[in-house]
XYZ file of N, CA and C in Angstrom:
462
model
N 8.882 -23.767 -24.080
C 9.408 -24.438 -22.969
C 8.860 -25.087 -21.753
N 8.932 -26.325 -21.723
C 8.316 -26.677 -20.263
C 9.246 -27.050 -19.598
N 8.120 -26.567 -17.908
C 7.955 -25.820 -16.492
C 8.538 -27.086 -16.076
N 7.986 -28.357 -15.891
C 7.873 -29.597 -15.140
C 7.016 -28.957 -13.941
N 6.140 -28.264 -14.133
C 4.975 -28.132 -12.994
C 5.604 -28.682 -12.098
N 4.643 -30.161 -11.976
C 4.138 -30.715 -11.083
C 5.930 -31.095 -10.640
N 6.627 -31.498 -11.327
C 8.038 -31.309 -10.748
C 8.874 -30.541 -9.936
N 8.358 -29.637 -9.801
C 8.744 -27.965 -8.381
C 7.735 -28.112 -7.528
N 6.145 -28.516 -8.430
C 5.219 -28.692 -6.771
C 5.482 -29.250 -6.040
N 5.927 -30.376 -6.263
C 6.220 -32.085 -5.670
C 7.675 -31.404 -4.741
N 8.398 -30.693 -5.340
C 9.420 -30.149 -4.440
C 9.751 -29.406 -3.073
N 8.410 -28.658 -3.894
C 8.115 -27.432 -2.281
C 6.709 -27.966 -1.728
N 6.309 -29.779 -1.980
C 5.382 -30.303 -0.767
C 4.343 -29.912 -1.226
N 4.246 -29.157 -2.466
C 2.494 -28.735 -2.852
C 2.268 -29.729 -4.242
N 1.005 -29.533 -4.079
C 0.438 -30.536 -5.348
C -0.883 -29.481 -6.051
N -1.454 -29.861 -7.082
C -3.175 -29.087 -7.520
C -3.576 -29.571 -7.039
N -4.795 -28.304 -6.900
C -6.248 -29.146 -6.380
C -6.976 -29.518 -7.491
N -7.950 -30.163 -7.751
C -8.861 -30.199 -8.528
C -9.663 -28.881 -9.214
N -9.739 -28.596 -10.117
C -10.244 -27.527 -10.172
C -11.604 -27.495 -9.606
N -12.020 -26.221 -9.511
C -13.519 -25.967 -8.949
C -14.667 -25.736 -10.283
N -15.644 -25.617 -9.290
C -16.368 -25.590 -10.565
C -16.951 -23.845 -9.801
N -17.602 -23.048 -11.592
C -17.946 -22.125 -11.197
C -18.829 -21.625 -9.644
N -19.394 -20.846 -9.055
C -20.065 -21.055 -8.367
C -21.154 -19.517 -8.542
N -21.555 -19.311 -9.824
C -22.729 -18.044 -10.555
C -22.269 -18.933 -12.151
N -22.748 -17.603 -12.232
C -23.169 -17.571 -14.039
C -20.961 -16.515 -14.976
N -21.097 -18.028 -14.833
C -19.403 -17.269 -15.358
C -18.676 -18.746 -15.717
N -17.870 -18.498 -16.920
C -16.785 -19.640 -17.329
C -15.587 -19.253 -16.149
N -14.928 -20.431 -15.795
C -13.227 -20.326 -14.895
C -13.105 -19.525 -16.222
N -12.150 -20.414 -17.724
C -11.317 -19.316 -18.200
C -12.156 -19.020 -19.356
N -11.452 -18.646 -20.052
C -11.467 -17.690 -21.742
C -10.459 -17.360 -22.166
N -9.651 -18.156 -22.962
C -8.963 -18.220 -24.437
C -9.449 -17.337 -25.091
N -8.445 -16.550 -25.790
C -8.421 -15.551 -26.560
C -7.484 -14.867 -26.937
N -7.049 -14.615 -28.655
C -5.883 -13.688 -28.655
C -4.324 -14.031 -27.833
N -4.497 -15.533 -27.725
C -2.809 -15.597 -27.217
C -3.125 -15.458 -25.751
N -4.034 -15.302 -24.706
C -3.944 -15.411 -23.560
C -5.090 -16.015 -22.654
N -5.109 -16.271 -21.947
C -5.961 -17.165 -21.027
C -5.952 -16.475 -20.215
N -7.679 -15.887 -19.326
C -7.822 -15.551 -18.896
C -9.162 -16.025 -17.745
N -8.222 -16.672 -16.817
C -9.186 -16.747 -15.586
C -9.642 -15.713 -14.723
N -10.673 -16.572 -14.531
C -11.748 -16.231 -13.199
C -11.467 -15.954 -11.792
N -11.932 -15.344 -11.433
C -11.164 -14.911 -9.399
C -11.384 -16.690 -9.203
N -9.943 -16.550 -8.515
C -9.907 -18.273 -8.023
C -10.013 -18.172 -6.040
N -10.805 -19.032 -5.649
C -10.611 -18.727 -3.987
C -9.731 -19.970 -2.937
N -9.267 -19.557 -2.587
C -8.681 -20.655 -1.491
C -8.531 -21.532 -1.199
N -8.137 -22.620 -1.492
C -8.804 -24.198 -0.598
C -7.964 -24.958 0.306
N -7.975 -25.367 1.507
C -6.764 -26.376 2.149
C -7.906 -27.016 2.990
N -6.908 -28.112 2.089
C -7.669 -29.247 2.692
C -9.488 -29.880 2.680
N -9.553 -29.186 1.130
C -11.069 -28.910 0.364
C -11.929 -28.249 1.406
N -11.166 -27.488 2.084
C -12.159 -26.608 2.888
C -12.386 -24.751 2.527
N -13.064 -24.087 2.049
C -12.666 -22.795 1.591
C -12.099 -22.112 2.853
N -10.768 -21.074 2.413
C -9.919 -20.324 3.254
C -11.052 -19.200 3.862
N -11.428 -18.628 4.788
C -12.172 -17.452 4.743
C -12.089 -16.569 5.689
N -12.561 -15.910 6.036
C -11.986 -14.501 7.306
C -11.427 -13.099 6.213
N -11.449 -12.201 7.692
C -10.659 -10.735 7.179
C -9.810 -10.532 7.721
N -8.339 -10.299 6.802
C -6.806 -10.422 7.167
C -6.909 -8.618 8.609
N -6.480 -9.509 9.240
C -6.191 -8.205 10.374
C -8.149 -8.016 11.281
N -8.217 -8.708 11.042
C -9.644 -8.792 11.998
C -9.179 -9.969 12.673
N -9.788 -11.745 12.133
C -9.664 -12.783 13.022
C -8.967 -13.660 12.061
N -7.898 -13.118 11.159
C -7.182 -13.895 9.842
C -5.447 -13.018 9.646
N -4.401 -13.468 10.411
C -3.369 -13.026 10.612
C -2.660 -13.114 8.889
N -1.743 -12.361 8.891
C -1.312 -11.851 7.504
C -0.212 -13.607 7.192
N 0.226 -14.219 8.263
C 0.802 -15.834 7.371
C -0.193 -16.416 6.873
N -1.467 -16.623 7.274
C -3.030 -17.443 6.292
C -3.093 -16.679 5.234
N -3.300 -15.011 5.247
C -3.615 -14.469 4.552
C -2.526 -14.872 2.845
N -1.267 -15.169 3.695
C -0.375 -15.086 2.446
C -0.563 -16.638 2.289
N -0.775 -17.611 3.061
C -1.145 -19.087 2.595
C -1.921 -19.020 1.698
N -2.990 -18.789 1.804
C -4.292 -19.317 1.168
C -4.332 -17.537 -0.394
N -2.971 -17.031 -0.337
C -2.864 -16.107 -2.094
C -2.219 -17.773 -2.568
N -1.150 -17.908 -1.569
C -0.522 -19.523 -2.538
C -1.647 -20.301 -2.707
N -2.709 -20.574 -2.444
C -3.631 -21.789 -2.402
C -4.030 -21.342 -3.961
N -4.442 -20.010 -3.930
C -5.676 -18.920 -5.346
C -4.204 -19.306 -6.727
N -2.963 -19.232 -6.644
C -2.172 -19.496 -7.511
C -2.484 -21.298 -7.550
N -2.472 -21.935 -6.561
C -2.359 -22.949 -6.855
C -3.659 -24.140 -7.767
N -4.985 -22.696 -7.569
C -6.259 -23.156 -8.364
C -6.102 -22.409 -9.475
N -5.285 -21.577 -10.126
C -5.265 -20.931 -11.409
C -4.675 -22.074 -11.943
N -3.703 -22.312 -11.375
C -3.065 -23.191 -12.377
C -3.512 -24.205 -12.522
N -4.651 -24.851 -12.001
C -5.364 -25.810 -11.849
C -6.481 -25.537 -12.485
N -7.075 -24.406 -12.675
C -7.647 -24.143 -14.111
C -7.480 -24.193 -15.353
N -6.286 -23.190 -15.317
C -5.643 -23.527 -16.425
C -5.247 -24.942 -17.073
N -4.467 -25.642 -16.305
C -4.148 -27.454 -16.647
C -6.125 -27.600 -17.280
N -6.459 -27.492 -16.801
C -8.610 -27.952 -17.215
C -8.481 -27.129 -18.532
N -8.148 -26.095 -18.738
C -8.972 -25.220 -20.206
C -7.761 -25.625 -20.980
N -6.213 -25.664 -20.615
C -5.298 -25.990 -21.608
C -5.286 -27.334 -22.042
N -5.575 -28.236 -21.395
C -5.559 -29.415 -21.482
C -3.452 -29.793 -20.717
N -2.665 -28.649 -21.094
C -1.327 -29.196 -20.511
C -0.439 -27.533 -19.951
N 0.082 -27.527 -18.550
C 0.534 -26.965 -18.128
C 1.643 -25.855 -19.264
N 2.357 -26.934 -19.846
C 3.218 -26.682 -21.270
C 2.770 -25.819 -22.032
N 1.227 -25.166 -22.119
C 1.276 -24.016 -23.378
C 1.436 -22.964 -23.023
N 1.499 -23.062 -21.160
C 2.006 -20.933 -20.789
C 3.143 -20.810 -21.236
N 2.860 -19.824 -21.664
C 4.115 -19.010 -21.857
C 4.568 -18.005 -20.926
N 3.743 -17.461 -20.208
C 4.415 -16.025 -19.425
C 3.231 -16.206 -18.653
N 3.279 -15.493 -17.270
C 2.301 -15.160 -16.966
C 2.319 -13.608 -16.836
N 1.278 -12.953 -17.352
C 0.688 -11.996 -17.588
C 0.565 -10.467 -16.415
N -0.336 -11.361 -15.590
C -0.901 -10.439 -14.671
C -1.754 -11.283 -13.754
N -1.500 -10.422 -12.185
C -2.679 -11.383 -11.290
C -3.194 -10.173 -10.768
N -4.583 -10.079 -10.734
C -5.143 -9.498 -10.025
C -5.901 -9.671 -8.269
N -5.191 -9.641 -7.166
C -5.343 -10.223 -5.889
C -6.005 -9.149 -4.984
N -7.811 -9.701 -4.388
C -8.441 -9.021 -3.872
C -7.921 -9.913 -2.282
N -8.064 -9.380 -1.043
C -7.425 -9.491 -0.135
C -8.958 -9.127 0.577
N -9.369 -9.274 1.520
C -10.598 -9.529 2.412
C -9.886 -8.613 3.571
N -10.123 -7.431 4.053
C -9.339 -7.086 4.731
C -10.085 -6.173 5.665
N -9.565 -6.266 6.800
C -9.685 -4.671 7.700
C -9.351 -3.754 7.126
N -10.204 -2.261 7.566
C -10.147 -0.843 7.546
C -8.075 -0.628 7.707
N -7.760 -1.093 8.649
C -6.838 -0.992 9.082
C -5.581 -1.767 8.411
N -6.134 -2.758 8.026
C -4.841 -3.840 7.663
C -4.930 -3.239 6.580
N -2.932 -2.953 5.985
C -2.734 -1.989 4.884
C -1.053 -3.198 4.195
N -1.069 -4.275 4.427
C -0.399 -5.462 3.718
C -0.743 -6.682 3.334
N -1.693 -5.812 2.023
C -2.311 -6.676 0.601
C -1.206 -6.653 -0.387
N -0.018 -6.203 -0.524
C 1.019 -6.939 -1.467
C 1.765 -7.559 -0.647
N 1.826 -7.768 0.445
C 2.556 -9.128 1.070
C 2.063 -9.990 0.907
N 0.149 -10.139 1.030
C -0.538 -10.855 0.826
C -0.100 -11.930 -0.537
N -0.458 -10.709 -1.666
C -0.322 -11.272 -2.602
C 0.905 -11.758 -3.503
N 1.788 -12.080 -2.607
C 3.245 -12.075 -2.822
C 3.359 -13.318 -2.093
N 2.486 -14.020 -1.762
C 2.072 -15.815 -1.308
C 1.612 -16.164 -2.668
N 1.218 -15.699 -3.628
C 0.725 -16.422 -5.092
C 1.797 -15.707 -5.924
N 2.570 -14.210 -5.947
C 3.392 -14.258 -7.169
C 4.753 -14.439 -6.903
N 5.368 -14.838 -6.169
C 6.485 -16.137 -5.686
C 6.544 -17.380 -5.924
N 5.353 -18.001 -5.978
C 4.793 -19.263 -6.223
C 5.471 -19.395 -7.804
N 4.121 -17.890 -8.107
C 4.367 -18.328 -10.061
C 6.404 -17.905 -10.111
N 7.087 -17.011 -9.429
C 8.181 -16.808 -10.189
C 9.169 -18.036 -9.930
N 8.858 -18.585 -9.126
C 9.485 -20.325 -8.507
C 9.465 -21.345 -9.968
N 7.663 -21.400 -9.877
C 7.352 -22.484 -11.152
C 8.257 -22.275 -12.010
N 7.998 -20.824 -13.037
C 7.850 -20.498 -14.022
C 9.278 -19.399 -14.104
N 10.356 -19.660 -12.974
C 11.935 -18.505 -13.824
C 10.400 -17.047 -13.793
N 11.246 -16.436 -14.752
C 11.078 -15.412 -15.548
C 10.170 -14.757 -16.047
N 9.865 -16.361 -16.556
C 8.175 -15.863 -17.453
C 7.251 -15.603 -16.224
N 7.749 -16.304 -14.983
C 6.776 -15.752 -13.801
C 6.208 -14.384 -13.414
N 7.831 -13.969 -13.809
C 7.204 -12.172 -13.252
C 6.213 -11.932 -13.986
N 5.400 -11.204 -13.174
C 4.113 -10.438 -13.523
C 3.546 -8.849 -13.634
N 3.024 -8.535 -13.741
C 2.187 -7.405 -13.281
C 0.718 -8.090 -12.068
N 0.794 -6.969 -11.385
C -0.249 -7.389 -10.412
C -0.786 -5.810 -9.751
N -1.759 -6.033 -9.418
C -2.616 -5.646 -8.289
C -2.615 -6.240 -7.168
N -2.997 -5.338 -6.163
C -2.978 -5.932 -4.703
C -4.510 -5.456 -4.287
N -5.344 -5.448 -3.721
C -6.584 -4.031 -3.331
C -6.733 -4.769 -2.338
N -7.711 -4.262 -0.782
C -8.272 -4.421 0.144
C -9.274 -4.503 0.042
N -10.270 -4.940 0.517
C -11.890 -4.943 0.150
C -12.711 -5.663 1.035
N -13.696 -5.338 1.390
C -14.982 -5.281 2.220
C -15.259 -6.240 2.906
N -15.316 -7.349 1.969
C -15.714 -8.718 2.002
C -15.261 -9.358 0.232
N -15.663 -10.527 0.504
C -15.975 -11.527 -1.009
C -16.504 -12.332 -0.952
N -16.276 -13.253 -2.585
C -17.667 -13.976 -2.322
C -17.504 -15.515 -0.867
N -18.365 -15.758 -0.804
C -18.327 -17.448 0.510
C -17.441 -16.636 1.553
N -17.016 -15.108 1.947
C -16.215 -15.054 2.982
C -14.992 -15.251 2.805
N -14.377 -15.544 1.877
C -13.138 -16.070 1.316
C -12.102 -14.677 2.047
N -10.966 -15.170 2.343
C -10.644 -14.279 2.214
C -8.840 -13.854 1.225
N -8.759 -14.869 0.362
C -8.476 -14.046 -1.167
C -8.824 -14.630 -1.953
N -9.400 -13.647 -2.832
C -9.632 -13.957 -4.450
C -8.968 -13.576 -5.711
N -8.163 -14.471 -6.427
C -6.930 -14.288 -7.696
C -7.626 -14.022 -8.330
N -7.319 -13.713 -9.804
C -7.803 -13.613 -11.363
C -6.464 -13.686 -12.005
N -6.448 -14.177 -13.041
C -4.768 -13.796 -13.726
C -5.047 -13.923 -15.375
N -4.257 -13.584 -15.613
C -4.246 -13.529 -17.785
C -2.451 -14.105 -17.498
N -2.592 -15.053 -18.574
C -1.905 -16.186 -18.763
C -1.482 -16.339 -20.068
N -0.503 -15.495 -21.029
C 0.212 -15.788 -22.537
C 0.549 -16.805 -22.047
N -0.308 -17.686 -23.442
C -0.353 -19.329 -23.960
C 0.314 -19.501 -25.109
N 0.840 -20.306 -25.657
C 1.226 -20.776 -26.883
C -0.037 -21.864 -27.642
N -0.318 -21.962 -28.895
C -1.088 -22.318 -29.344
C -1.459 -23.795 -30.040
């Protein structure tokens, strides 16, 4: 099934960013056993990393927007690895890490920024398992980082 992701993104005023290069000793994507495992992706807005700590210097809306930007980067990495987003059969799992103050407990709401976009783009095939975890710091001071597992067609 083709999802016409570019058209659905355009309807929402969104587009895929250029796939970011790794910042350490890893690869962005590994394909195996019918799955594409995507390394943690960071949020970029207008080419700038979205940084800060939810519940401290960033609010829920900012962190949720950052999660959506991570989801866009996941799709950009998937397209680069697969050659086409049409190879995605379903979103299996998202792992969402939120740079959070100790009193911040809305990690699931932050994660919805990515989860809701996947459902909007892929329909029922976008419904996925998920974890949403608060952490005290993320690479480069990012406010959110998300990794993913996607089921893919050969």
